[in-house]
Amino acid sequence: MNLTDFGLTKEISEYLADNSFKDFTIARVICEYRERYIVSTGVNQYEAEITGNLRFSAHSRADFPSVGDWVAVKTYDSDLAIIHKILPRKSILERQMIGKPGEKQIISANIDVAFIVQSIDNNFNINRLERYLTICHSAGIEPVLVISKIDLSTKESINNALNELSTRHGNVKHILLSNTTKEGLDQVVEFIKKGKTYCVIGSSGVGKSSLINNLLSKNILKTLEISQSTKKGRHTTDHRELFILENGGIIIDTPGMRELGLTDDTEGIKTTFNEIHNLSLKCKFPDCTHLTEKGCAVLEALENGIIDKKSLENYRKILKEQEHYQSTVAEKRKKDRQFGKMVKNIVKEKKKYKY
Ligand code: GDP
Ligand code: ZN
């Protein structure tokens, strides 16, 4: 195995050629557990930590490595490494940090394709799909919808679902899957290409683990060999891993990645609701809410049956959430600034008394 097997891209190769990394070894982060990492060079696997420098200069969680990252490391002994630099990321999958409004957490880096799983029996929902599409589009990740548990459904309801999909998002690629009968599994496998990195997202209970297990049990080439010291104190439900399938595709499975909340997704909203967004640029008032305004291009399109009512409602809802997120971030920044000023003043006062 080599770095290409782990998904080394042309962009990273070029970046390495343009910048001097001759004193470093290049590796990919394949497992993360509370700021401890396992990185692989394709030939060897190392337990790794970040340099103190990287830690002190980190402004946020985004400055720490994540599974999927390419890193420049120095190796010690046969199984220890120190991470000195994170190489530029092609895509970043992030979510709203739980319990810390306005803060983002990187879940995984350099993912090419996300399988968005929705089960046909009780989870298939285009509004929810639009949410996931938004996340994927703002992360720069290609979305593929997997409609699972088709063995529990009838032809008729599958067709209804597909009709609804084609009305609202006809260009989204989709696969019909049963993890139980394995129908459609080959299509998922066919979709997976050598050297590309994939992840599986969706609500709880829709069949994500079953899909990953099916892919792994059928195709796994190399599972992670976790060394003994990392295993200690490690909860199996709280770790992140990267697997390579037999056909050369790379799957990243992290529990946190499966439940995603919107963060800074303006670009993703524009792409997902492309038609509505483009129309909104033609509205008479720049701050048009597309509810009652005269000269609203969006409402006109709705009346003419050009856009879907449910998508418009969801667009408004997601935009509102986005605004809320942004105002939380702004509020937080303001507080941080005030705190900074306060500290400065205290330092100043202290100096006054000293001299
Ligand atoms: P996750 O929470 O998304 O990872 O969902 P799981 O893979 O754990 O699946 C939740 C439950 O649904 C389990 O009991 C699975 O056996 C079942 N399940 C998953 N996929 C299918 C499927 O395609 N058909 C049927 N009938 N059951 C499934
Ligand atoms: Zn409008």
Tab-separated table of C-alpha atoms and ligand atoms in Angstrom:
chain	number	residue	atom	x	y	z
A	1	MET	CA	0.000	0.000	0.000
A	2	ASN	CA	1.066	3.562	-0.558
A	3	LEU	CA	-0.338	7.070	-0.139
A	4	THR	CA	-2.247	6.815	-3.403
A	5	ASP	CA	-4.171	3.883	-1.928
A	6	PHE	CA	-5.119	6.190	0.913
A	7	GLY	CA	-6.481	8.723	-1.548
A	8	LEU	CA	-3.545	11.066	-2.164
A	9	THR	CA	-4.806	13.624	-4.670
A	10	LYS	CA	-3.108	15.518	-7.470
A	11	GLU	CA	-3.711	18.742	-5.537
A	12	ILE	CA	-1.854	17.463	-2.470
A	13	SER	CA	0.983	16.071	-4.601
A	14	GLU	CA	1.334	19.451	-6.303
A	15	TYR	CA	1.201	21.254	-2.987
A	16	LEU	CA	3.974	18.999	-1.692
A	17	ALA	CA	6.067	19.634	-4.796
A	18	ASP	CA	5.677	23.425	-4.437
A	19	ASN	CA	6.476	23.522	-0.735
A	20	SER	CA	9.439	22.019	0.958
A	21	PHE	CA	8.505	19.044	3.067
A	22	LYS	CA	11.710	17.115	2.583
A	23	ASP	CA	12.290	16.754	6.309
A	24	PHE	CA	8.792	15.414	6.855
A	25	THR	CA	6.838	12.271	6.242
A	26	ILE	CA	3.393	12.697	4.669
A	27	ALA	CA	0.526	10.709	6.160
A	28	ARG	CA	-3.253	10.607	6.378
A	29	VAL	CA	-5.153	10.757	9.653
A	30	ILE	CA	-7.145	7.534	9.823
A	31	CYS	CA	-8.366	7.603	13.395
A	32	GLU	CA	-8.987	10.278	15.988
A	33	TYR	CA	-9.667	9.932	19.636
A	34	ARG	CA	-9.556	12.950	21.918
A	35	GLU	CA	-6.631	14.706	20.318
A	36	ARG	CA	-4.772	11.480	19.790
A	37	TYR	CA	-4.486	10.274	16.275
A	38	ILE	CA	-3.468	7.357	14.174
A	39	VAL	CA	-1.856	8.328	10.904
A	40	SER	CA	-0.873	6.110	8.024
A	41	THR	CA	1.779	6.518	5.373
A	42	GLY	CA	0.321	3.618	3.449
A	43	VAL	CA	3.299	1.561	4.539
A	44	ASN	CA	3.352	2.224	8.268
A	45	GLN	CA	0.887	3.285	10.889
A	46	TYR	CA	1.796	5.640	13.741
A	47	GLU	CA	0.227	6.929	16.880
A	48	ALA	CA	0.443	10.671	16.667
A	49	GLU	CA	0.060	13.872	18.601
A	50	ILE	CA	0.291	17.464	17.459
A	51	THR	CA	3.234	19.760	18.169
A	52	GLY	CA	2.892	22.248	21.007
A	53	ASN	CA	3.267	24.952	18.404
A	54	LEU	CA	0.268	23.743	16.455
A	55	ARG	CA	-1.730	23.604	19.664
A	56	PHE	CA	-0.802	27.118	20.804
A	57	SER	CA	-1.408	28.703	17.449
A	58	ALA	CA	-4.802	27.013	17.084
A	59	HIS	CA	-7.637	29.537	17.095
A	60	SER	CA	-10.421	26.979	17.018
A	61	ARG	CA	-11.161	23.284	16.633
A	62	ALA	CA	-10.759	23.748	12.898
A	63	ASP	CA	-7.028	24.147	13.413
A	64	PHE	CA	-6.714	20.637	14.827
A	65	PRO	CA	-6.375	17.585	12.603
A	66	SER	CA	-9.411	15.478	11.735
A	67	VAL	CA	-9.896	12.074	10.230
A	68	GLY	CA	-9.242	12.363	6.511
A	69	ASP	CA	-6.658	15.111	6.884
A	70	TRP	CA	-3.310	14.985	5.152
A	71	VAL	CA	-0.539	15.884	7.563
A	72	ALA	CA	3.219	16.443	7.611
A	73	VAL	CA	4.730	14.434	10.459
A	74	LYS	CA	8.068	13.545	11.967
A	75	THR	CA	8.308	9.938	13.043
A	76	TYR	CA	10.010	8.520	16.104
A	77	ASP	CA	10.624	4.876	16.834
A	78	SER	CA	8.600	2.543	14.754
A	79	ASP	CA	5.157	3.682	15.814
A	80	LEU	CA	5.200	7.260	17.095
A	81	ALA	CA	4.757	10.475	15.140
A	82	ILE	CA	4.342	14.177	15.777
A	83	ILE	CA	2.037	16.147	13.501
A	84	HIS	CA	3.641	19.435	12.413
A	85	LYS	CA	1.294	20.684	9.757
A	86	ILE	CA	-2.166	20.053	8.311
A	87	LEU	CA	-2.082	20.218	4.521
A	88	PRO	CA	-4.787	22.215	2.689
A	89	ARG	CA	-8.218	20.610	2.873
A	90	LYS	CA	-10.295	19.951	-0.189
A	91	SER	CA	-13.524	19.756	1.789
A	92	ILE	CA	-14.532	20.116	5.397
A	93	LEU	CA	-17.531	18.429	6.948
A	94	GLU	CA	-18.482	20.318	10.057
A	95	ARG	CA	-21.343	20.708	12.439
A	96	GLN	CA	-22.621	22.923	15.150
A	97	MET	CA	-20.766	21.921	18.299
A	98	ILE	CA	-23.090	20.311	20.808
A	99	GLY	CA	-23.646	22.532	23.841
A	100	LYS	CA	-21.651	25.432	22.380
A	101	PRO	CA	-23.905	27.533	20.165
A	102	GLY	CA	-22.068	29.388	17.432
A	103	GLU	CA	-19.038	27.079	17.552
A	104	LYS	CA	-18.184	24.668	14.794
A	105	GLN	CA	-16.626	21.256	15.041
A	106	ILE	CA	-14.846	19.627	12.167
A	107	ILE	CA	-16.037	16.105	11.758
A	108	SER	CA	-13.971	15.046	8.853
A	109	ALA	CA	-11.806	16.441	6.083
A	110	ASN	CA	-11.243	15.717	2.416
A	111	ILE	CA	-14.426	13.790	1.709
A	112	ASP	CA	-15.463	13.510	-1.929
A	113	VAL	CA	-18.915	11.953	-1.680
A	114	ALA	CA	-21.520	11.675	1.098
A	115	PHE	CA	-24.149	8.951	1.015
A	116	ILE	CA	-27.239	10.538	2.553
A	117	VAL	CA	-29.322	7.652	3.891
A	118	GLN	CA	-33.098	7.927	4.346
A	119	SER	CA	-35.204	4.858	5.011
A	120	ILE	CA	-38.324	4.560	2.903
A	121	ASP	CA	-40.502	3.319	5.766
A	122	ASN	CA	-40.474	6.397	7.981
A	123	ASN	CA	-37.550	8.678	7.257
A	124	PHE	CA	-37.840	9.628	3.607
A	125	ASN	CA	-38.391	13.373	3.616
A	126	ILE	CA	-37.361	15.929	1.002
A	127	ASN	CA	-37.174	18.793	3.520
A	128	ARG	CA	-34.672	16.792	5.523
A	129	LEU	CA	-32.859	15.895	2.311
A	130	GLU	CA	-32.579	19.616	1.489
A	131	ARG	CA	-30.921	20.144	4.842
A	132	TYR	CA	-28.302	17.472	4.122
A	133	LEU	CA	-27.848	18.751	0.561
A	134	THR	CA	-27.157	22.193	2.001
A	135	ILE	CA	-24.499	20.790	4.322
A	136	CYS	CA	-22.868	18.820	1.490
A	137	HIS	CA	-22.939	21.720	-0.953
A	138	SER	CA	-21.374	24.139	1.469
A	139	ALA	CA	-18.708	21.583	2.327
A	140	GLY	CA	-17.904	20.925	-1.325
A	141	ILE	CA	-18.989	17.280	-1.064
A	142	GLU	CA	-21.021	15.472	-3.715
A	143	PRO	CA	-24.291	14.144	-2.287
A	144	VAL	CA	-25.819	10.773	-3.220
A	145	LEU	CA	-29.184	9.822	-1.766
A	146	VAL	CA	-29.538	6.232	-0.566
A	147	ILE	CA	-33.158	5.240	-0.006
A	148	SER	CA	-32.870	2.287	2.387
A	149	LYS	CA	-35.155	-0.462	3.747
A	150	ILE	CA	-36.908	-0.885	0.422
A	151	ASP	CA	-37.696	-4.464	1.499
A	152	LEU	CA	-40.161	-2.944	3.991
A	153	SER	CA	-42.001	-0.974	1.344
A	154	THR	CA	-44.247	-1.400	-1.669
A	155	LYS	CA	-43.451	-0.560	-5.275
A	156	GLU	CA	-46.116	2.079	-5.100
A	157	SER	CA	-44.661	4.013	-2.173
A	158	ILE	CA	-41.174	3.745	-3.663
A	159	ASN	CA	-42.513	5.260	-6.878
A	160	ASN	CA	-44.260	8.021	-4.950
A	161	ALA	CA	-41.001	8.847	-3.206
A	162	LEU	CA	-39.106	8.906	-6.502
A	163	ASN	CA	-41.755	11.149	-8.064
A	164	GLU	CA	-41.505	13.598	-5.205
A	165	LEU	CA	-37.727	13.527	-5.508
A	166	SER	CA	-37.818	14.234	-9.217
A	167	THR	CA	-40.239	17.149	-8.743
A	168	ARG	CA	-38.133	18.861	-6.134
A	169	HIS	CA	-34.572	17.670	-6.764
A	170	GLY	CA	-34.530	15.764	-10.009
A	171	ASN	CA	-30.787	16.054	-10.437
A	172	VAL	CA	-29.834	14.361	-7.162
A	173	LYS	CA	-28.315	10.926	-7.746
A	174	HIS	CA	-30.086	8.175	-5.847
A	175	ILE	CA	-29.797	4.463	-5.093
A	176	LEU	CA	-32.535	2.157	-3.791
A	177	LEU	CA	-31.149	-0.182	-1.122
A	178	SER	CA	-32.083	-2.993	1.197
A	179	ASN	CA	-29.444	-3.886	3.742
A	180	THR	CA	-31.423	-7.029	4.508
A	181	THR	CA	-31.828	-8.549	1.035
A	182	LYS	CA	-28.702	-6.678	-0.220
A	183	GLU	CA	-30.668	-5.390	-3.199
A	184	GLY	CA	-28.941	-2.245	-4.434
A	185	LEU	CA	-25.740	-2.945	-2.501
A	186	ASP	CA	-23.857	-3.577	-5.750
A	187	GLN	CA	-24.991	-0.186	-6.988
A	188	VAL	CA	-23.520	1.463	-3.915
A	189	VAL	CA	-20.279	-0.468	-4.441
A	190	GLU	CA	-20.232	0.501	-8.117
A	191	PHE	CA	-20.547	4.097	-7.132
A	192	ILE	CA	-17.427	3.874	-5.003
A	193	LYS	CA	-14.267	4.683	-6.947
A	194	LYS	CA	-10.644	3.957	-6.134
A	195	GLY	CA	-8.873	6.725	-4.253
A	196	LYS	CA	-12.047	8.701	-3.505
A	197	THR	CA	-13.216	9.256	0.053
A	198	TYR	CA	-16.811	8.586	1.149
A	199	CYS	CA	-18.935	9.055	4.231
A	200	VAL	CA	-22.430	7.994	5.293
A	201	ILE	CA	-24.798	10.501	6.914
A	202	GLY	CA	-28.449	10.509	7.976
A	203	SER	CA	-30.817	10.200	10.923
A	204	SER	CA	-30.439	7.541	13.536
A	205	GLY	CA	-31.907	4.120	12.723
A	206	VAL	CA	-32.028	4.499	8.937
A	207	GLY	CA	-29.414	1.815	8.264
A	208	LYS	CA	-26.093	3.655	8.095
A	209	SER	CA	-24.185	1.142	10.242
A	210	SER	CA	-25.801	-1.728	8.368
A	211	LEU	CA	-24.673	-0.198	5.077
A	212	ILE	CA	-21.129	0.334	6.319
A	213	ASN	CA	-21.033	-3.197	7.739
A	214	ASN	CA	-22.327	-4.597	4.468
A	215	LEU	CA	-19.674	-2.706	2.549
A	216	LEU	CA	-16.953	-3.785	4.946
A	217	SER	CA	-17.891	-7.431	5.329
A	218	LYS	CA	-18.037	-7.807	1.603
A	219	ASN	CA	-15.167	-5.690	0.515
A	220	ILE	CA	-12.829	-4.701	3.241
A	221	LEU	CA	-9.209	-4.717	2.301
A	222	LYS	CA	-7.609	-3.473	5.421
A	223	THR	CA	-9.142	-2.624	8.745
A	224	LEU	CA	-7.394	-0.464	11.172
A	225	GLU	CA	-5.111	-2.293	13.543
A	226	ILE	CA	-5.453	-0.228	16.652
A	227	SER	CA	-2.381	-0.521	18.766
A	228	GLN	CA	-2.810	-1.567	22.372
A	229	SER	CA	-2.009	1.786	23.954
A	230	THR	CA	-4.639	3.660	21.940
A	231	LYS	CA	-7.216	1.032	22.674
A	232	LYS	CA	-6.949	1.722	26.358
A	233	GLY	CA	-9.783	3.913	27.543
A	234	ARG	CA	-11.265	3.991	24.105
A	235	HIS	CA	-15.026	3.712	23.769
A	236	THR	CA	-16.062	1.863	20.692
A	237	THR	CA	-18.998	4.208	20.166
A	238	ASP	CA	-16.865	7.315	20.217
A	239	HIS	CA	-14.169	6.974	17.634
A	240	ARG	CA	-13.512	7.766	14.044
A	241	GLU	CA	-12.071	5.525	11.474
A	242	LEU	CA	-11.100	5.296	7.885
A	243	PHE	CA	-11.376	2.047	5.919
A	244	ILE	CA	-10.206	1.021	2.499
A	245	LEU	CA	-12.535	-1.175	0.482
A	246	GLU	CA	-11.478	-3.872	-1.906
A	247	ASN	CA	-12.276	-1.715	-4.914
A	248	GLY	CA	-9.958	0.983	-3.574
A	249	GLY	CA	-12.646	3.346	-2.255
A	250	ILE	CA	-12.093	4.889	1.140
A	251	ILE	CA	-14.865	5.079	3.729
A	252	ILE	CA	-14.709	7.323	6.746
A	253	ASP	CA	-17.020	6.312	9.544
A	254	THR	CA	-17.384	8.613	12.475
A	255	PRO	CA	-20.423	8.564	14.746
A	256	GLY	CA	-20.380	12.372	15.091
A	257	MET	CA	-20.520	12.737	11.363
A	258	ARG	CA	-23.873	11.076	11.187
A	259	GLU	CA	-25.872	13.757	12.932
A	260	LEU	CA	-25.188	17.143	11.446
A	261	GLY	CA	-26.558	20.549	12.342
A	262	LEU	CA	-26.333	23.499	9.990
A	263	THR	CA	-23.565	26.022	10.569
A	264	ASP	CA	-22.218	28.560	8.132
A	265	ASP	CA	-24.063	27.348	5.096
A	266	THR	CA	-24.905	30.366	2.960
A	267	GLU	CA	-23.191	28.934	-0.103
A	268	GLY	CA	-24.814	25.547	0.431
A	269	ILE	CA	-28.246	27.152	0.590
A	270	LYS	CA	-27.617	28.977	-2.682
A	271	THR	CA	-26.629	25.749	-4.434
A	272	THR	CA	-29.357	23.552	-2.957
A	273	PHE	CA	-32.113	26.072	-3.614
A	274	ASN	CA	-30.457	27.335	-6.761
A	275	GLU	CA	-33.669	28.152	-8.604
A	276	ILE	CA	-35.271	30.020	-5.701
A	277	HIS	CA	-32.026	31.827	-4.916
A	278	ASN	CA	-31.610	33.025	-8.515
A	279	LEU	CA	-35.202	34.234	-8.577
A	280	SER	CA	-34.743	36.062	-5.267
A	281	LEU	CA	-32.046	38.192	-6.908
A	282	LYS	CA	-34.732	39.531	-9.233
A	283	CYS	CA	-37.120	40.616	-6.459
A	284	LYS	CA	-37.953	44.335	-6.389
A	285	PHE	CA	-36.745	44.787	-2.810
A	286	PRO	CA	-33.289	43.535	-1.875
A	287	ASP	CA	-34.499	42.455	1.574
A	288	CYS	CA	-37.597	40.728	0.164
A	289	THR	CA	-38.953	38.007	2.460
A	290	HIS	CA	-40.902	36.412	-0.433
A	291	LEU	CA	-44.050	36.357	1.680
A	292	THR	CA	-46.286	39.216	0.560
A	293	GLU	CA	-44.113	41.758	-1.248
A	294	LYS	CA	-45.129	43.310	-4.535
A	295	GLY	CA	-42.634	42.660	-7.297
A	296	CYS	CA	-41.429	39.408	-5.670
A	297	ALA	CA	-40.005	37.194	-8.402
A	298	VAL	CA	-40.143	34.139	-6.133
A	299	LEU	CA	-43.879	34.474	-5.427
A	300	GLU	CA	-44.524	35.038	-9.103
A	301	ALA	CA	-42.676	31.819	-9.956
A	302	LEU	CA	-44.645	30.003	-7.269
A	303	GLU	CA	-47.927	31.186	-8.768
A	304	ASN	CA	-46.787	30.050	-12.195
A	305	GLY	CA	-45.943	26.623	-10.826
A	306	ILE	CA	-42.237	27.022	-11.609
A	307	ILE	CA	-41.056	26.349	-8.075
A	308	ASP	CA	-42.341	23.988	-5.405
A	309	LYS	CA	-44.253	25.433	-2.444
A	310	LYS	CA	-42.757	23.013	0.081
A	311	SER	CA	-39.220	23.769	-1.078
A	312	LEU	CA	-39.888	27.491	-0.751
A	313	GLU	CA	-41.173	27.027	2.798
A	314	ASN	CA	-38.146	24.933	3.680
A	315	TYR	CA	-35.833	27.492	2.046
A	316	ARG	CA	-37.298	30.205	4.281
A	317	LYS	CA	-36.945	27.999	7.352
A	318	ILE	CA	-33.325	27.074	6.640
A	319	LEU	CA	-32.468	30.718	5.878
A	320	LYS	CA	-33.949	31.744	9.205
A	321	GLU	CA	-31.882	29.135	11.017
A	322	GLN	CA	-28.836	30.375	9.178
A	323	GLU	CA	-29.515	33.939	10.307
A	324	HIS	CA	-29.927	32.725	13.857
A	325	TYR	CA	-26.588	30.897	13.680
A	326	GLN	CA	-24.884	33.982	12.294
A	327	SER	CA	-26.313	36.265	14.963
A	328	THR	CA	-25.158	33.805	17.646
A	329	VAL	CA	-21.657	33.925	16.163
A	330	ALA	CA	-21.762	37.749	16.007
A	331	GLU	CA	-22.966	37.920	19.604
A	332	LYS	CA	-20.185	35.608	20.697
A	333	ARG	CA	-17.566	37.674	18.879
A	334	LYS	CA	-18.879	40.823	20.539
A	335	LYS	CA	-18.590	39.207	23.952
A	336	ASP	CA	-15.060	38.000	23.169
A	337	ARG	CA	-14.084	41.509	22.101
A	338	GLN	CA	-15.579	43.014	25.253
A	339	PHE	CA	-13.684	40.508	27.332
A	340	GLY	CA	-10.479	41.362	25.439
A	341	LYS	CA	-11.020	45.073	26.158
A	342	MET	CA	-11.649	44.374	29.803
A	343	VAL	CA	-8.400	42.414	30.092
A	344	LYS	CA	-6.524	45.230	28.335
A	345	ASN	CA	-7.970	47.788	30.738
A	346	ILE	CA	-6.992	45.751	33.756
A	347	VAL	CA	-3.441	45.440	32.436
A	348	LYS	CA	-3.363	49.218	31.821
A	349	GLU	CA	-4.634	49.987	35.309
A	350	LYS	CA	-2.060	47.692	36.830
A	351	LYS	CA	0.705	49.448	34.927
A	352	LYS	CA	-0.572	52.834	36.161
A	353	TYR	CA	-0.144	51.795	39.750
A	354	LYS	CA	3.172	50.170	39.189
A	355	TYR	CA	4.892	53.179	37.682
B	1	GDP	P1	-28.138	3.570	11.865
B	1	GDP	O1	-28.568	4.120	13.189
B	1	GDP	O2	-28.486	4.503	10.757
B	1	GDP	O3	-26.705	3.175	11.822
B	1	GDP	O4	-29.044	2.291	11.598
B	1	GDP	P2	-28.674	0.743	11.729
B	1	GDP	O5	-27.825	0.301	10.612
B	1	GDP	O6	-28.184	0.497	13.108
B	1	GDP	O7	-30.118	0.095	11.530
B	1	GDP	C1	-31.200	0.319	12.411
B	1	GDP	C2	-32.126	-0.895	12.361
B	1	GDP	O8	-32.701	-1.020	11.065
B	1	GDP	C3	-31.432	-2.199	12.648
B	1	GDP	O9	-32.299	-3.008	13.389
B	1	GDP	C4	-31.201	-2.793	11.263
B	1	GDP	O10	-31.143	-4.187	11.276
B	1	GDP	C5	-32.394	-2.292	10.502
B	1	GDP	N1	-32.116	-2.105	9.080
B	1	GDP	C6	-31.092	-1.424	8.512
B	1	GDP	N2	-31.180	-1.430	7.183
B	1	GDP	C7	-32.283	-2.157	6.873
B	1	GDP	C8	-32.902	-2.525	5.638
B	1	GDP	O11	-32.459	-2.175	4.531
B	1	GDP	N3	-34.051	-3.275	5.732
B	1	GDP	C9	-34.587	-3.647	6.931
B	1	GDP	N4	-35.698	-4.374	6.939
B	1	GDP	N5	-34.013	-3.311	8.105
B	1	GDP	C10	-32.880	-2.580	8.080
B	2	ZN	ZN	-39.123	38.011	-3.131
